CSV table of N, CA and C in Angstrom, one decimal:
chain,number,residue,atom,x,y,z
A,450,MET,N,127.4,29.1,90.9
A,450,MET,CA,126.8,30.3,91.3
A,450,MET,C,127.8,31.2,92.1
A,451,SER,N,128.5,30.6,93.0
A,451,SER,CA,129.4,31.4,93.8
A,451,SER,C,130.6,31.8,92.9
A,452,LYS,N,130.9,31.1,91.8
A,452,LYS,CA,131.9,31.4,90.8
A,452,LYS,C,131.5,32.7,90.1
A,453,ASP,N,130.2,32.8,89.7
A,453,ASP,CA,129.7,34.1,89.1
A,453,ASP,C,129.8,35.3,90.0
A,454,LEU,N,129.5,35.1,91.3
A,454,LEU,CA,129.6,36.2,92.3
A,454,LEU,C,131.0,36.6,92.4
A,455,GLY,N,131.9,35.7,92.4
A,455,GLY,CA,133.4,36.0,92.6
A,455,GLY,C,133.9,36.8,91.4
A,456,GLU,N,133.4,36.5,90.2
A,456,GLU,CA,133.8,37.1,89.0
A,456,GLU,C,133.2,38.5,88.9
A,457,GLN,N,132.0,38.7,89.4
A,457,GLN,CA,131.4,40.1,89.3
A,457,GLN,C,131.7,41.0,90.4
A,458,LEU,N,132.3,40.5,91.5
A,458,LEU,CA,132.6,41.4,92.6
A,458,LEU,C,133.5,42.5,92.3
A,459,PRO,N,134.6,42.3,91.6
A,459,PRO,CA,135.5,43.5,91.2
A,459,PRO,C,134.7,44.6,90.4
A,460,TYR,N,133.9,44.1,89.5
A,460,TYR,CA,133.1,45.1,88.7
A,460,TYR,C,132.2,45.9,89.6
A,461,TRP,N,131.5,45.3,90.6
A,461,TRP,CA,130.6,46.0,91.5
A,461,TRP,C,131.4,46.9,92.4
A,462,VAL,N,132.5,46.5,92.8
A,462,VAL,CA,133.4,47.4,93.7
A,462,VAL,C,133.7,48.7,92.9
A,463,VAL,N,134.1,48.5,91.7
A,463,VAL,CA,134.5,49.7,90.8
A,463,VAL,C,133.2,50.6,90.6
A,464,ARG,N,132.1,50.0,90.3
A,464,ARG,CA,130.9,50.7,90.0
A,464,ARG,C,130.5,51.5,91.3
A,465,ILE,N,130.5,50.9,92.4
A,465,ILE,CA,130.2,51.6,93.7
A,465,ILE,C,131.1,52.7,94.0
A,466,ALA,N,132.4,52.5,93.8
A,466,ALA,CA,133.4,53.5,94.0
A,466,ALA,C,133.2,54.7,93.1
A,467,VAL,N,133.0,54.5,91.8
A,467,VAL,CA,132.8,55.5,90.8
A,467,VAL,C,131.5,56.3,91.2
A,468,SER,N,130.4,55.6,91.6
A,468,SER,CA,129.2,56.2,92.0
A,468,SER,C,129.4,57.1,93.2
A,469,ILE,N,130.1,56.7,94.2
A,469,ILE,CA,130.4,57.5,95.4
A,469,ILE,C,131.2,58.7,95.0
A,470,LEU,N,132.2,58.6,94.1
A,470,LEU,CA,133.0,59.7,93.7
A,470,LEU,C,132.2,60.7,92.9
A,471,VAL,N,131.3,60.3,92.0
A,471,VAL,CA,130.5,61.2,91.3
A,471,VAL,C,129.5,61.9,92.2
A,472,LEU,N,128.9,61.2,93.2
A,472,LEU,CA,128.0,61.8,94.1
A,472,LEU,C,128.8,62.8,95.0
A,473,GLY,N,130.0,62.5,95.4
A,473,GLY,CA,130.8,63.4,96.2
A,473,GLY,C,131.1,64.7,95.5
A,474,LEU,N,131.5,64.6,94.2
A,474,LEU,CA,131.8,65.7,93.4
A,474,LEU,C,130.6,66.6,93.1
A,475,LEU,N,129.4,66.0,92.9
A,475,LEU,CA,128.2,66.7,92.8
A,475,LEU,C,127.8,67.5,94.0
A,476,ILE,N,128.0,66.9,95.2
A,476,ILE,CA,127.7,67.6,96.4
A,476,ILE,C,128.7,68.7,96.6
A,477,PHE,N,129.9,68.5,96.3
A,477,PHE,CA,131.0,69.6,96.4
A,477,PHE,C,130.6,70.7,95.5
A,478,TYR,N,130.3,70.5,94.3
A,478,TYR,CA,130.0,71.5,93.3
A,478,TYR,C,128.7,72.3,93.7
A,479,LEU,N,127.7,71.6,94.1
A,479,LEU,CA,126.5,72.3,94.6
A,479,LEU,C,126.8,73.2,95.8
A,480,GLY,N,127.6,72.6,96.7
A,480,GLY,CA,127.9,73.4,97.9
A,480,GLY,C,128.7,74.7,97.6
A,481,LEU,N,129.5,74.7,96.6
A,481,LEU,CA,130.2,75.9,96.2
A,481,LEU,C,129.2,77.0,95.6
A,482,HIS,N,128.3,76.5,94.9
A,482,HIS,CA,127.4,77.5,94.3
A,482,HIS,C,126.2,77.9,95.2
A,483,ILE,N,125.8,77.1,96.1
A,483,ILE,CA,124.8,77.5,97.0
A,483,ILE,C,125.3,78.5,98.0
A,484,THR,N,126.5,78.4,98.5
A,484,THR,CA,127.0,79.3,99.5
A,484,THR,C,127.7,80.5,98.9
A,485,ARG,N,127.7,80.7,97.7
A,485,ARG,CA,128.4,81.8,97.0
A,485,ARG,C,127.7,83.1,97.4
A,486,ASP,N,128.5,84.1,97.8
A,486,ASP,CA,128.0,85.4,98.0
A,486,ASP,C,127.8,86.1,96.7
A,487,VAL,N,126.6,86.7,96.6
A,487,VAL,CA,126.3,87.4,95.4
A,487,VAL,C,126.4,88.9,95.7
A,488,ASP,N,127.2,89.7,94.9
A,488,ASP,CA,127.3,91.1,95.1
A,488,ASP,C,126.4,91.8,94.1
A,489,VAL,N,125.3,92.4,94.7
A,489,VAL,CA,124.3,93.1,93.8
A,489,VAL,C,124.5,94.6,93.9
A,490,ARG,N,125.6,95.1,94.5
A,490,ARG,CA,125.8,96.5,94.6
A,490,ARG,C,125.9,97.2,93.2
A,491,GLN,N,126.5,96.6,92.2
A,491,GLN,CA,126.6,97.2,90.9
A,491,GLN,C,125.2,97.3,90.3
A,492,VAL,N,124.4,96.3,90.4
A,492,VAL,CA,123.1,96.3,89.9
A,492,VAL,C,122.2,97.4,90.6
A,493,GLU,N,122.3,97.4,91.9
A,493,GLU,CA,121.6,98.4,92.7
A,493,GLU,C,122.0,99.8,92.3
A,494,SER,N,123.3,100.0,92.1
A,494,SER,CA,123.8,101.4,91.7
A,494,SER,C,123.2,101.7,90.3
A,495,GLU,N,123.2,100.8,89.4
A,495,GLU,CA,122.7,101.1,88.1
A,495,GLU,C,121.2,101.4,88.1
A,496,LEU,N,120.4,100.7,88.9
A,496,LEU,CA,119.0,101.0,89.1
A,496,LEU,C,118.8,102.4,89.7
A,497,LEU,N,119.6,102.7,90.7
A,497,LEU,CA,119.4,104.1,91.3
A,497,LEU,C,119.8,105.2,90.3
A,498,MET,N,120.8,105.0,89.5
A,498,MET,CA,121.2,106.0,88.5
A,498,MET,C,120.1,106.1,87.4
A,499,ASN,N,119.6,105.0,87.0
A,499,ASN,CA,118.5,105.0,86.0
A,499,ASN,C,117.3,105.7,86.5
A,500,ARG,N,117.0,105.6,87.8
A,500,ARG,CA,115.8,106.2,88.4
A,500,ARG,C,115.9,107.8,88.2
A,501,VAL,N,117.1,108.3,88.2
A,501,VAL,CA,117.2,109.8,88.1
A,501,VAL,C,116.6,110.3,86.8
A,502,PHE,N,116.8,109.7,85.7
A,502,PHE,CA,116.3,110.2,84.5
A,502,PHE,C,115.1,109.4,83.9
A,503,TYR,N,114.7,108.4,84.5
A,503,TYR,CA,113.5,107.6,84.1
A,503,TYR,C,112.3,107.9,84.9
A,504,SER,N,112.4,108.3,86.1
A,504,SER,CA,111.3,108.5,87.0
A,504,SER,C,110.8,109.9,87.1
A,505,SER,N,109.5,110.0,87.1
A,505,SER,CA,108.9,111.4,87.2
A,505,SER,C,109.1,112.0,88.6
A,506,LYS,N,109.4,111.1,89.6
A,506,LYS,CA,109.8,111.6,90.9
A,506,LYS,C,111.1,112.3,91.0
A,507,CYS,N,111.9,112.0,89.9
A,507,CYS,CA,113.2,112.6,89.8
A,507,CYS,C,113.2,113.7,88.8
A,508,PHE,N,114.0,113.5,87.7
A,508,PHE,CA,114.1,114.6,86.7
A,508,PHE,C,113.4,114.4,85.4
A,509,ALA,N,112.7,113.2,85.2
A,509,ALA,CA,112.1,112.9,84.0
A,509,ALA,C,110.9,113.9,83.7
A,510,ALA,N,110.9,114.4,82.5
A,510,ALA,CA,109.9,115.4,82.1
A,510,ALA,C,108.5,114.7,82.1
A,511,GLU,N,107.5,115.5,82.4
A,511,GLU,CA,106.1,114.9,82.4
A,511,GLU,C,105.1,116.0,82.2
A,512,ASP,N,104.0,115.6,81.5
A,512,ASP,CA,102.9,116.5,81.4
A,512,ASP,C,101.7,115.6,81.8
A,513,VAL,N,101.1,114.9,80.8
A,513,VAL,CA,100.0,113.9,81.1
A,513,VAL,C,100.7,112.6,81.4
A,514,ARG,N,101.8,112.4,80.7
A,514,ARG,CA,102.6,111.2,80.9
A,514,ARG,C,104.1,111.5,81.2
A,515,THR,N,104.8,110.5,81.6
A,515,THR,CA,106.3,110.7,81.9
A,515,THR,C,107.1,110.4,80.6
A,516,TYR,N,108.1,111.2,80.4
A,516,TYR,CA,109.0,111.0,79.3
A,516,TYR,C,110.4,110.5,79.7
A,517,PRO,N,110.6,109.2,79.8
A,517,PRO,CA,111.9,108.7,80.3
A,517,PRO,C,113.0,109.1,79.4
A,518,GLY,N,114.1,109.5,80.0
A,518,GLY,CA,115.2,109.9,79.2
A,518,GLY,C,115.2,111.4,78.8
A,519,GLU,N,114.1,112.1,79.1
A,519,GLU,CA,113.9,113.5,78.8
A,519,GLU,C,113.9,114.2,80.2
A,520,VAL,N,114.9,115.1,80.4
A,520,VAL,CA,115.1,115.8,81.7
A,520,VAL,C,114.4,117.1,81.6
A,521,ASP,N,113.7,117.4,82.7
A,521,ASP,CA,113.1,118.7,82.8
A,521,ASP,C,114.0,119.6,83.7
A,522,VAL,N,114.5,120.7,83.1
A,522,VAL,CA,115.5,121.5,83.8
A,522,VAL,C,114.9,122.1,85.1
A,523,ASN,N,113.6,122.4,85.1
A,523,ASN,CA,113.0,123.0,86.2
A,523,ASN,C,113.0,122.0,87.4
A,524,LYS,N,113.1,120.7,87.1
A,524,LYS,CA,113.1,119.7,88.2
A,524,LYS,C,114.5,119.4,88.7
A,525,MET,N,115.5,119.9,88.1
A,525,MET,CA,116.9,119.7,88.5
A,525,MET,C,117.3,120.5,89.7
A,526,THR,N,116.8,120.1,90.9
A,526,THR,CA,117.1,120.7,92.1
A,526,THR,C,117.5,119.7,93.1
A,527,SER,N,118.2,120.1,94.1
A,527,SER,CA,118.6,119.2,95.2
A,527,SER,C,117.4,118.6,96.0
A,528,GLU,N,116.4,119.4,96.1
A,528,GLU,CA,115.2,119.0,96.8
A,528,GLU,C,114.5,117.9,96.1
A,529,GLN,N,114.4,118.0,94.7
A,529,GLN,CA,113.8,117.0,93.9
A,529,GLN,C,114.6,115.7,94.0
A,530,LEU,N,116.0,115.8,94.0
A,530,LEU,CA,116.8,114.6,94.1
A,530,LEU,C,116.7,113.9,95.4
A,531,ASN,N,116.5,114.7,96.5
A,531,ASN,CA,116.3,114.2,97.8
A,531,ASN,C,115.0,113.4,97.9
A,532,LYS,N,113.9,113.9,97.2
A,532,LYS,CA,112.6,113.2,97.2
A,532,LYS,C,112.8,111.9,96.4
A,533,CYS,N,113.6,111.9,95.4
A,533,CYS,CA,113.7,110.8,94.5
A,533,CYS,C,114.5,109.6,95.1
A,534,LEU,N,115.5,109.9,95.9
A,534,LEU,CA,116.4,108.8,96.4
A,534,LEU,C,116.2,108.7,98.0
A,535,ASP,N,116.4,107.5,98.5
A,535,ASP,CA,116.4,107.3,99.9
A,535,ASP,C,117.5,106.3,100.3
A,536,GLY,N,117.8,106.4,101.5
A,536,GLY,CA,118.9,105.5,102.0
A,536,GLY,C,120.2,106.1,101.9
A,537,PRO,N,121.3,105.3,102.2
A,537,PRO,CA,122.6,105.8,102.2
A,537,PRO,C,123.2,105.9,100.8
A,538,VAL,N,122.6,106.7,100.0
A,538,VAL,CA,123.1,106.9,98.6
A,538,VAL,C,123.4,108.4,98.4
A,539,TYR,N,124.5,108.7,97.8
A,539,TYR,CA,124.8,110.1,97.6
A,539,TYR,C,125.2,110.2,96.1
A,540,ILE,N,124.6,111.2,95.5
A,540,ILE,CA,124.7,111.3,94.0
A,540,ILE,C,124.9,112.8,93.6
A,541,LYS,N,125.7,112.9,92.5
A,541,LYS,CA,125.9,114.2,91.9
A,541,LYS,C,125.4,114.0,90.5
A,542,ALA,N,124.5,114.9,90.1
A,542,ALA,CA,123.9,114.8,88.7
A,542,ALA,C,124.3,116.2,88.0
A,543,LYS,N,124.9,116.1,86.9
A,543,LYS,CA,125.3,117.3,86.2
A,543,LYS,C,124.9,117.2,84.7
A,544,LEU,N,124.2,118.3,84.3
A,544,LEU,CA,124.0,118.4,82.8
A,544,LEU,C,125.2,119.2,82.3
A,545,ILE,N,125.9,118.5,81.5
A,545,ILE,CA,127.2,119.1,81.0
A,545,ILE,C,127.0,120.3,80.1
A,546,GLY,N,126.1,120.3,79.2
A,546,GLY,CA,125.9,121.4,78.3
A,546,GLY,C,125.3,122.6,78.9
A,547,HIS,N,124.5,122.4,79.9
A,547,HIS,CA,123.8,123.5,80.6
A,547,HIS,C,124.5,123.9,81.9
A,548,ASP,N,125.6,123.2,82.2
A,548,ASP,CA,126.4,123.5,83.4
A,548,ASP,C,125.6,123.6,84.7
A,549,ILE,N,124.7,122.7,84.9
A,549,ILE,CA,123.8,122.6,86.1
A,549,ILE,C,124.3,121.3,86.8
A,550,ALA,N,124.6,121.5,88.1
A,550,ALA,CA,125.0,120.3,88.9
A,550,ALA,C,124.2,120.4,90.2
A,551,VAL,N,123.6,119.2,90.6
A,551,VAL,CA,122.9,119.1,91.8
A,551,VAL,C,123.3,117.9,92.6
A,552,PHE,N,123.2,118.0,93.9
A,552,PHE,CA,123.5,116.9,94.8
A,552,PHE,C,122.3,116.6,95.7
A,553,ASN,N,122.2,115.3,96.1
A,553,ASN,CA,121.1,115.1,97.1
A,553,ASN,C,121.6,115.4,98.5
A,554,ASP,N,122.9,115.3,98.7
A,554,ASP,CA,123.5,115.8,100.0
A,554,ASP,C,125.0,116.1,99.7
A,555,GLU,N,125.3,117.4,99.3
A,555,GLU,CA,126.6,117.7,98.8
A,555,GLU,C,127.7,117.6,99.8
A,556,GLU,N,127.4,117.9,101.1
A,556,GLU,CA,128.4,117.8,102.1
A,556,GLU,C,128.8,116.3,102.3
A,557,MET,N,127.9,115.4,102.4
A,557,MET,CA,128.2,114.0,102.5
A,557,MET,C,128.9,113.4,101.3
A,558,TYR,N,128.4,113.9,100.1
A,558,TYR,CA,129.1,113.4,98.9
A,558,TYR,C,130.5,113.8,98.8
A,559,GLU,N,130.8,115.1,99.2
A,559,GLU,CA,132.2,115.5,99.2
A,559,GLU,C,133.1,114.8,100.2
A,560,GLN,N,132.5,114.5,101.4
A,560,GLN,CA,133.2,113.8,102.4
A,560,GLN,C,133.5,112.3,102.0
A,561,LEU,N,132.6,111.7,101.3
A,561,LEU,CA,132.7,110.2,101.0
A,561,LEU,C,133.4,109.9,99.6
A,562,LYS,N,133.5,110.9,98.8
A,562,LYS,CA,134.1,110.6,97.4
A,562,LYS,C,135.5,110.1,97.5
A,563,GLY,N,136.2,110.4,98.6
A,563,GLY,CA,137.6,109.9,98.8
A,563,GLY,C,137.6,108.5,99.2
A,564,PHE,N,136.5,108.0,99.7
A,564,PHE,CA,136.4,106.6,100.2
A,564,PHE,C,136.1,105.6,99.1
A,565,CYS,N,135.9,106.0,97.9
A,565,CYS,CA,135.5,105.1,96.8
A,565,CYS,C,136.4,103.9,96.6
A,566,LYS,N,137.7,104.0,97.1
A,566,LYS,CA,138.6,102.9,96.9
A,566,LYS,C,138.4,101.8,97.9
A,567,PHE,N,137.6,102.0,98.9
A,567,PHE,CA,137.3,101.0,99.9
A,567,PHE,C,136.1,100.2,99.5
A,568,LYS,N,136.1,98.9,100.0
A,568,LYS,CA,135.0,98.0,99.6
A,568,LYS,C,133.7,98.4,100.2
A,569,LYS,N,133.7,99.1,101.3
A,569,LYS,CA,132.4,99.5,101.9
A,569,LYS,C,131.6,100.4,101.1
A,570,TYR,N,132.3,101.1,100.2
A,570,TYR,CA,131.6,102.1,99.3
A,570,TYR,C,131.6,101.7,97.9
A,571,ASN,N,130.5,101.7,97.2
A,571,ASN,CA,130.4,101.3,95.8
A,571,ASN,C,130.2,102.6,95.0
A,572,CYS,N,131.2,103.0,94.2
A,572,CYS,CA,131.1,104.3,93.5
A,572,CYS,C,131.0,104.0,92.0
A,573,GLN,N,130.0,104.6,91.3
A,573,GLN,CA,129.8,104.4,89.9
A,573,GLN,C,129.7,105.7,89.2
A,574,GLU,N,130.1,105.8,88.0
A,574,GLU,CA,129.9,107.0,87.2
A,574,GLU,C,129.3,106.6,85.9
A,575,LYS,N,128.4,107.5,85.4
A,575,LYS,CA,127.7,107.1,84.1
A,575,LYS,C,127.5,108.4,83.3
A,576,LEU,N,127.7,108.3,82.1
A,576,LEU,CA,127.4,109.4,81.1
A,576,LEU,C,126.2,108.9,80.3
A,577,VAL,N,125.1,109.8,80.3
A,577,VAL,CA,123.9,109.4,79.7
A,577,VAL,C,123.4,110.5,78.7
A,578,PRO,N,123.3,110.2,77.4
A,578,PRO,CA,122.8,111.2,76.5
A,578,PRO,C,121.3,111.4,76.8
A,579,VAL,N,120.8,112.6,77.0
A,579,VAL,CA,119.4,112.8,77.3
A,579,VAL,C,118.9,114.0,76.5
A,580,ARG,N,117.6,114.1,76.4
A,580,ARG,CA,117.0,115.3,75.8
A,580,ARG,C,116.6,116.2,77.0
A,581,VAL,N,116.8,117.5,76.8
A,581,VAL,CA,116.5,118.4,77.9
A,581,VAL,C,115.4,119.3,77.5
A,582,ARG,N,114.4,119.4,78.4
A,582,ARG,CA,113.2,120.2,78.2
A,582,ARG,C,113.4,121.5,78.9
A,583,ASN,N,113.7,122.6,78.2
A,583,ASN,CA,113.8,123.9,78.8
A,583,ASN,C,113.1,124.9,77.9
A,584,GLY,N,111.8,124.7,77.8
A,584,GLY,CA,111.1,125.5,76.8
A,584,GLY,C,111.1,124.8,75.4
A,585,VAL,N,112.3,124.4,75.0
A,585,VAL,CA,112.4,123.6,73.7
A,585,VAL,C,113.2,122.4,74.1
A,586,LEU,N,113.2,121.4,73.2
A,586,LEU,CA,114.0,120.2,73.4
A,586,LEU,C,115.4,120.4,72.9
A,587,GLU,N,116.4,120.0,73.7
A,587,GLU,CA,117.8,120.1,73.3
A,587,GLU,C,118.5,118.8,73.7
A,588,GLU,N,119.5,118.5,73.0
A,588,GLU,CA,120.3,117.4,73.3
A,588,GLU,C,121.4,117.8,74.3
A,589,ASP,N,121.7,116.9,75.3
A,589,ASP,CA,122.7,117.1,76.3
A,589,ASP,C,123.2,115.8,76.9
A,590,VAL,N,124.2,115.9,77.7
A,590,VAL,CA,124.7,114.7,78.4
A,590,VAL,C,124.6,114.9,79.9
A,591,LEU,N,124.0,113.9,80.5
A,591,LEU,CA,123.8,113.9,82.0
A,591,LEU,C,125.0,113.0,82.6
A,592,LEU,N,125.8,113.6,83.4
A,592,LEU,CA,126.8,112.9,84.1
A,592,LEU,C,126.3,112.6,85.5
A,593,LEU,N,126.3,111.3,85.9
A,593,LEU,CA,125.9,110.8,87.2
A,593,LEU,C,127.0,110.2,87.9
A,594,HIS,N,127.3,110.6,89.1
A,594,HIS,CA,128.3,110.0,89.9
A,594,HIS,C,127.6,109.6,91.2
A,595,LEU,N,127.6,108.3,91.6
A,595,LEU,CA,126.9,107.8,92.7
A,595,LEU,C,127.8,107.1,93.7
A,596,ILE,N,127.6,107.4,95.0
A,596,ILE,CA,128.3,106.7,96.1
A,596,ILE,C,127.3,106.0,96.9
A,597,LEU,N,127.4,104.7,96.9
A,597,LEU,CA,126.5,103.8,97.6
A,597,LEU,C,127.2,103.1,98.8
A,598,GLU,N,126.7,103.4,100.0
A,598,GLU,CA,127.3,102.8,101.2
A,598,GLU,C,126.8,101.4,101.4
A,599,ASP,N,127.7,100.4,101.6
A,599,ASP,CA,127.3,99.0,101.8
A,599,ASP,C,126.7,98.9,103.2
A,600,GLN,N,125.5,98.4,103.3
A,600,GLN,CA,124.7,98.2,104.5
A,600,GLN,C,124.7,96.8,105.0
A,601,SER,N,125.4,95.9,104.4
A,601,SER,CA,125.4,94.5,104.8
A,601,SER,C,125.9,94.1,106.1
A,602,ASP,N,126.9,95.0,106.6
A,602,ASP,CA,127.5,94.7,107.9
A,602,ASP,C,126.9,95.4,109.1
A,603,LYS,N,125.8,96.1,108.8
A,603,LYS,CA,125.1,96.9,109.9
A,603,LYS,C,124.0,96.1,110.5
């Protein structure tokens, strides 16, 4: 019996060592993924820009219902954009064909657009084909430029 134990001991040492190694690698791998910082600024920027032409609180045309992707020219004002967005976000919305540009805070937008190269500010630009309601429906392109200030360190 002791002979069997002596013959199996090296196999058990190798099995235990491999098990400890696999367990250690698993813990290391999980530790990397659990503590990873997730940057959601790009997604947040995209959601804010989509709100501009999808929400009736912004520029989306509405009568009995809201028409996402259809911009009402009469709603394209800075006041409407201010009601639509909140927080440290600055946006310029321009209908290229109609040459209408509005800002939610033009002064801050102009001051901050030079800071887009820094990590604290997330700047995104988007061209969106939209239908414009100005008495009749017309095709146009909405240019959105957004500056989002990072609030994680405050």
